[in-house]
PDB file of C-alpha atoms in Angstrom:
ATOM      1  CA  MET A 124     146.701 123.935  57.689  1.00  0.00           C
ATOM      2  CA  ALA A 125     149.923 121.890  57.637  1.00  0.00           C
ATOM      3  CA  ASP A 126     150.270 121.690  53.862  1.00  0.00           C
ATOM      4  CA  ARG A 127     149.496 125.254  52.819  1.00  0.00           C
ATOM      5  CA  ILE A 128     148.596 125.801  49.173  1.00  0.00           C
ATOM      6  CA  PRO A 129     151.009 128.249  47.512  1.00  0.00           C
ATOM      7  CA  LEU A 130     149.627 131.444  45.988  1.00  0.00           C
ATOM      8  CA  GLY A 131     151.432 133.571  43.429  1.00  0.00           C
ATOM      9  CA  GLY A 132     150.091 136.773  44.922  1.00  0.00           C
ATOM     10  CA  MET A 133     147.012 138.740  45.821  1.00  0.00           C
ATOM     11  CA  LYS A 134     145.466 142.006  44.659  1.00  0.00           C
ATOM     12  CA  PHE A 135     142.603 144.281  45.682  1.00  0.00           C
ATOM     13  CA  SER A 136     140.318 146.404  43.567  1.00  0.00           C
ATOM     14  CA  GLU A 137     139.346 149.944  44.289  1.00  0.00           C
ATOM     15  CA  GLU A 138     136.027 150.482  46.068  1.00  0.00           C
ATOM     16  CA  LEU A 139     133.156 149.360  43.837  1.00  0.00           C
ATOM     17  CA  ALA A 140     129.393 148.851  43.977  1.00  0.00           C
ATOM     18  CA  LEU A 141     127.657 145.526  43.311  1.00  0.00           C
ATOM     19  CA  ALA A 142     124.401 145.071  41.421  1.00  0.00           C
ATOM     20  CA  VAL A 143     122.546 141.758  41.391  1.00  0.00           C
ATOM     21  CA  LEU A 144     119.763 141.497  38.818  1.00  0.00           C
ATOM     22  CA  SER A 145     117.615 138.442  38.328  1.00  0.00           C
ATOM     23  CA  ASP A 146     114.490 137.677  36.387  1.00  0.00           C
ATOM     24  CA  ASP A 147     112.714 134.943  34.483  1.00  0.00           C
ATOM     25  CA  THR A 148     114.861 133.934  31.560  1.00  0.00           C
ATOM     26  CA  PRO A 149     113.354 135.172  28.304  1.00  0.00           C
ATOM     27  CA  PRO A 150     114.394 133.379  25.106  1.00  0.00           C
ATOM     28  CA  ARG A 151     117.295 135.790  24.587  1.00  0.00           C
ATOM     29  CA  GLY A 152     118.260 136.151  28.261  1.00  0.00           C
ATOM     30  CA  VAL A 153     118.053 139.197  30.496  1.00  0.00           C
ATOM     31  CA  GLU A 154     121.830 139.692  30.290  1.00  0.00           C
ATOM     32  CA  VAL A 155     121.665 140.764  26.639  1.00  0.00           C
ATOM     33  CA  ASP A 156     119.396 143.720  27.427  1.00  0.00           C
ATOM     34  CA  VAL A 157     121.346 144.619  30.563  1.00  0.00           C
ATOM     35  CA  LEU A 158     124.747 144.533  28.860  1.00  0.00           C
ATOM     36  CA  ARG A 159     123.519 146.527  25.865  1.00  0.00           C
ATOM     37  CA  ALA A 160     121.998 149.160  28.143  1.00  0.00           C
ATOM     38  CA  LEU A 161     125.210 149.417  30.189  1.00  0.00           C
ATOM     39  CA  ALA A 162     127.268 149.784  27.018  1.00  0.00           C
ATOM     40  CA  GLY A 163     124.855 152.419  25.733  1.00  0.00           C
ATOM     41  CA  ARG A 164     125.412 154.442  28.919  1.00  0.00           C
ATOM     42  CA  GLN A 165     129.175 153.803  28.803  1.00  0.00           C
ATOM     43  CA  ILE A 166     129.194 152.086  32.200  1.00  0.00           C
ATOM     44  CA  ASN A 167     132.330 150.005  32.736  1.00  0.00           C
ATOM     45  CA  MET A 168     132.079 146.702  34.574  1.00  0.00           C
ATOM     46  CA  PHE A 169     134.913 145.514  36.790  1.00  0.00           C
ATOM     47  CA  TYR A 170     133.293 142.143  37.495  1.00  0.00           C
ATOM     48  CA  LEU A 171     130.581 140.159  35.743  1.00  0.00           C
ATOM     49  CA  SER A 172     129.093 136.765  36.472  1.00  0.00           C
ATOM     50  CA  LEU A 173     126.031 135.099  35.036  1.00  0.00           C
ATOM     51  CA  SER A 174     124.101 132.050  36.162  1.00  0.00           C
ATOM     52  CA  ARG A 175     120.966 130.299  35.012  1.00  0.00           C
ATOM     53  CA  SER A 176     118.823 127.706  36.714  1.00  0.00           C
ATOM     54  CA  ALA A 177     115.174 126.691  36.753  1.00  0.00           C
ATOM     55  CA  GLY A 178     114.176 129.322  34.191  1.00  0.00           C
ATOM     56  CA  ARG A 179     115.833 132.240  36.019  1.00  0.00           C
ATOM     57  CA  THR A 180     118.862 134.285  35.039  1.00  0.00           C
ATOM     58  CA  ARG A 181     121.028 136.042  37.617  1.00  0.00           C
ATOM     59  CA  VAL A 182     123.536 138.717  36.626  1.00  0.00           C
ATOM     60  CA  CYS A 183     126.049 140.049  39.171  1.00  0.00           C
ATOM     61  CA  LEU A 184     128.207 142.986  38.208  1.00  0.00           C
ATOM     62  CA  CYS A 185     130.456 145.542  39.848  1.00  0.00           C
ATOM     63  CA  VAL A 186     130.661 149.136  38.697  1.00  0.00           C
ATOM     64  CA  ALA A 187     132.223 152.334  39.991  1.00  0.00           C
ATOM     65  CA  PRO A 188     130.240 153.576  43.018  1.00  0.00           C
ATOM     66  CA  ASP A 189     129.216 156.748  41.184  1.00  0.00           C
ATOM     67  CA  ARG A 190     127.531 154.610  38.468  1.00  0.00           C
ATOM     68  CA  ILE A 191     125.376 152.323  40.652  1.00  0.00           C
ATOM     69  CA  GLN A 192     122.427 154.712  40.566  1.00  0.00           C
ATOM     70  CA  ALA A 193     122.397 154.499  36.767  1.00  0.00           C
ATOM     71  CA  VAL A 194     122.327 150.681  37.033  1.00  0.00           C
ATOM     72  CA  GLU A 195     119.438 150.913  39.525  1.00  0.00           C
ATOM     73  CA  GLN A 196     117.529 153.185  37.126  1.00  0.00           C
ATOM     74  CA  LEU A 197     118.228 150.789  34.266  1.00  0.00           C
ATOM     75  CA  ALA A 198     116.848 147.851  36.298  1.00  0.00           C
ATOM     76  CA  ALA A 199     113.724 149.814  37.237  1.00  0.00           C
ATOM     77  CA  ALA A 200     113.149 150.936  33.627  1.00  0.00           C
ATOM     78  CA  ARG A 201     113.405 147.326  32.434  1.00  0.00           C
ATOM     79  CA  GLY A 202     111.014 146.118  35.138  1.00  0.00           C
ATOM     80  CA  LEU A 203     113.446 143.556  36.486  1.00  0.00           C
ATOM     81  CA  GLY A 204     111.621 141.716  39.223  1.00  0.00           C
ATOM     82  CA  ASN A 205     114.503 141.158  41.585  1.00  0.00           C
ATOM     83  CA  PHE A 206     117.258 143.747  42.015  1.00  0.00           C
ATOM     84  CA  ARG A 207     119.567 144.539  44.884  1.00  0.00           C
ATOM     85  CA  SER A 208     122.743 146.506  45.267  1.00  0.00           C
ATOM     86  CA  VAL A 209     125.600 146.738  47.745  1.00  0.00           C
ATOM     87  CA  ARG A 210     127.236 150.146  47.725  1.00  0.00           C
ATOM     88  CA  SER A 211     130.716 149.326  49.051  1.00  0.00           C
ATOM     89  CA  VAL A 212     132.399 146.144  47.840  1.00  0.00           C
ATOM     90  CA  GLY A 213     135.858 145.180  46.715  1.00  0.00           C
ATOM     91  CA  LEU A 214     137.370 142.431  44.627  1.00  0.00           C
ATOM     92  CA  LEU A 215     140.042 140.253  46.198  1.00  0.00           C
ATOM     93  CA  THR A 216     141.885 138.272  43.548  1.00  0.00           C
ATOM     94  CA  PHE A 217     144.536 135.693  44.229  1.00  0.00           C
ATOM     95  CA  PHE A 218     146.565 133.409  42.024  1.00  0.00           C
ATOM     96  CA  PRO A 219     146.767 129.725  42.974  1.00  0.00           C
ATOM     97  CA  HIS A 220     149.140 128.114  40.508  1.00  0.00           C
ATOM     98  CA  GLU A 221     148.184 124.616  41.603  1.00  0.00           C
ATOM     99  CA  ARG A 222     145.372 122.810  43.385  1.00  0.00           C
ATOM    100  CA  ARG A 223     142.768 125.410  42.341  1.00  0.00           C
ATOM    101  CA  ILE A 224     139.733 123.483  43.590  1.00  0.00           C
ATOM    102  CA  GLU A 225     141.398 123.013  46.978  1.00  0.00           C
ATOM    103  CA  ALA A 226     142.281 126.714  46.975  1.00  0.00           C
ATOM    104  CA  LEU A 227     138.664 127.649  46.230  1.00  0.00           C
ATOM    105  CA  MET A 228     137.330 125.400  48.985  1.00  0.00           C
ATOM    106  CA  GLY A 229     139.980 126.611  51.429  1.00  0.00           C
ATOM    107  CA  ALA A 230     139.221 130.254  50.665  1.00  0.00           C
ATOM    108  CA  LEU A 231     135.482 129.696  51.166  1.00  0.00           C
ATOM    109  CA  GLN A 232     136.251 128.091  54.527  1.00  0.00           C
ATOM    110  CA  VAL A 233     138.409 131.093  55.483  1.00  0.00           C
ATOM    111  CA  PHE A 234     135.651 133.551  54.559  1.00  0.00           C
ATOM    112  CA  ALA A 235     132.972 131.535  56.382  1.00  0.00           C
ATOM    113  CA  GLY A 236     135.144 130.893  59.444  1.00  0.00           C
ATOM    114  CA  SER A 237     135.988 134.595  59.692  1.00  0.00           C
ATOM    115  CA  GLY A 238     132.391 135.774  59.210  1.00  0.00           C
ATOM    116  CA  LEU A 239     133.377 137.688  56.073  1.00  0.00           C
ATOM    117  CA  PRO A 240     130.700 138.186  53.413  1.00  0.00           C
ATOM    118  CA  VAL A 241     131.050 136.660  49.954  1.00  0.00           C
ATOM    119  CA  PHE A 242     128.759 138.307  47.409  1.00  0.00           C
ATOM    120  CA  GLY A 243     130.265 136.581  44.381  1.00  0.00           C
ATOM    121  CA  VAL A 244     133.060 134.300  43.190  1.00  0.00           C
ATOM    122  CA  ALA A 245     134.611 133.950  39.756  1.00  0.00           C
ATOM    123  CA  SER A 246     137.528 131.995  38.388  1.00  0.00           C
ATOM    124  CA  THR A 247     139.784 132.073  35.376  1.00  0.00           C
ATOM    125  CA  LEU A 248     142.614 129.770  34.389  1.00  0.00           C
ATOM    126  CA  SER A 249     145.014 131.588  36.704  1.00  0.00           C
ATOM    127  CA  ALA A 250     142.945 133.488  39.273  1.00  0.00           C
ATOM    128  CA  LEU A 251     140.144 133.265  41.815  1.00  0.00           C
ATOM    129  CA  THR A 252     138.192 136.455  42.556  1.00  0.00           C
ATOM    130  CA  PHE A 253     135.936 137.057  45.546  1.00  0.00           C
ATOM    131  CA  VAL A 254     133.495 139.956  45.882  1.00  0.00           C
ATOM    132  CA  THR A 255     133.375 140.990  49.538  1.00  0.00           C
ATOM    133  CA  ALA A 256     132.719 144.079  51.646  1.00  0.00           C
ATOM    134  CA  PHE A 257     135.303 146.743  50.831  1.00  0.00           C
ATOM    135  CA  GLU A 258     136.134 147.310  54.501  1.00  0.00           C
ATOM    136  CA  ALA A 259     136.794 143.545  54.866  1.00  0.00           C
ATOM    137  CA  LEU A 260     139.564 143.345  52.223  1.00  0.00           C
ATOM    138  CA  ASP A 261     142.463 143.754  54.667  1.00  0.00           C
ATOM    139  CA  CYS A 262     140.999 141.229  57.114  1.00  0.00           C
ATOM    140  CA  ALA A 263     140.315 138.734  54.308  1.00  0.00           C
ATOM    141  CA  SER A 264     143.870 139.152  53.030  1.00  0.00           C
ATOM    142  CA  GLU A 265     145.315 138.591  56.492  1.00  0.00           C
ATOM    143  CA  ARG A 266     143.203 135.455  57.056  1.00  0.00           C
ATOM    144  CA  LEU A 267     144.017 134.058  53.614  1.00  0.00           C
ATOM    145  CA  GLY A 268     147.705 134.759  54.256  1.00  0.00           C
ATOM    146  CA  GLN A 269     147.505 132.553  57.351  1.00  0.00           C
ATOM    147  CA  ALA A 270     145.807 129.715  55.476  1.00  0.00           C
ATOM    148  CA  PHE A 271     147.831 129.835  52.240  1.00  0.00           C
ATOM    149  CA  LYS A 272     151.519 130.179  51.434  1.00  0.00           C
ATOM    150  CA  LEU A 273     152.273 133.588  49.906  1.00  0.00           C
ATOM    151  CA  PRO A 274     155.613 134.724  48.460  1.00  0.00           C
ATOM    152  CA  GLU A 275     158.043 136.069  51.054  1.00  0.00           C
ATOM    153  CA  ASN A 276     157.398 139.727  52.022  1.00  0.00           C
ATOM    154  CA  HIS A 277     154.191 139.753  49.978  1.00  0.00           C
ATOM    155  CA  ALA A 278     151.765 142.636  50.339  1.00  0.00           C
ATOM    156  CA  PRO A 279     148.543 142.704  48.304  1.00  0.00           C
ATOM    157  CA  PHE A 280     148.646 144.963  45.255  1.00  0.00           C
ATOM    158  CA  LYS A 281     146.288 147.887  45.825  1.00  0.00           C
ATOM    159  CA  PRO A 282     145.280 150.383  43.148  1.00  0.00           C
ATOM    160  CA  GLU A 283     146.779 153.816  43.764  1.00  0.00           C
ATOM    161  CA  PHE A 284     144.771 155.798  41.238  1.00  0.00           C
ATOM    162  CA  ARG A 285     141.781 155.500  38.947  1.00  0.00           C
ATOM    163  CA  VAL A 286     141.698 156.630  35.336  1.00  0.00           C
ATOM    164  CA  LYS A 287     138.403 158.326  34.644  1.00  0.00           C
ATOM    165  CA  PRO A 288     137.329 158.990  31.039  1.00  0.00           C
ATOM    166  CA  VAL A 289     136.743 162.600  30.107  1.00  0.00           C
ATOM    167  CA  ALA A 290     133.518 163.405  28.284  1.00  0.00           C
ATOM    168  CA  ARG A 291     134.080 165.075  24.935  1.00  0.00           C
TER     169      ARG A 291
END
């Protein structure tokens, strides 16, 4: 890529687990029940995306690996027709300050060309986040670093510790 798109930086999440729930869309939407149940069990979400098409709702969310079983139980209790989970994923977030659509398309090409899985994608005004296999984060970062222009001496920010709430 001759004209590499500049990125403001890159960061990784800790190891997470992905849950994908989908079902026919009731009048209120499956996400309302799912989110209320997660809140009731005090399950934090590190990533959430929602899509609807042709009368179906799909909810993708990432939780701490030790909480995925509770999400699986919640899905089974609610009789959600289509549920799957991936036990070891990570979030790779980068910050394209310009040409965001080009950055998204370029990143998808990098993932596809490298054979790296993409389980989900989300964007905000300043960031693009990809859900991929946790063990693929370093490889994805290296490949993206070749395709995009990162700040000099940049190394992806990696979490060094996790704050875990204490039950009272």
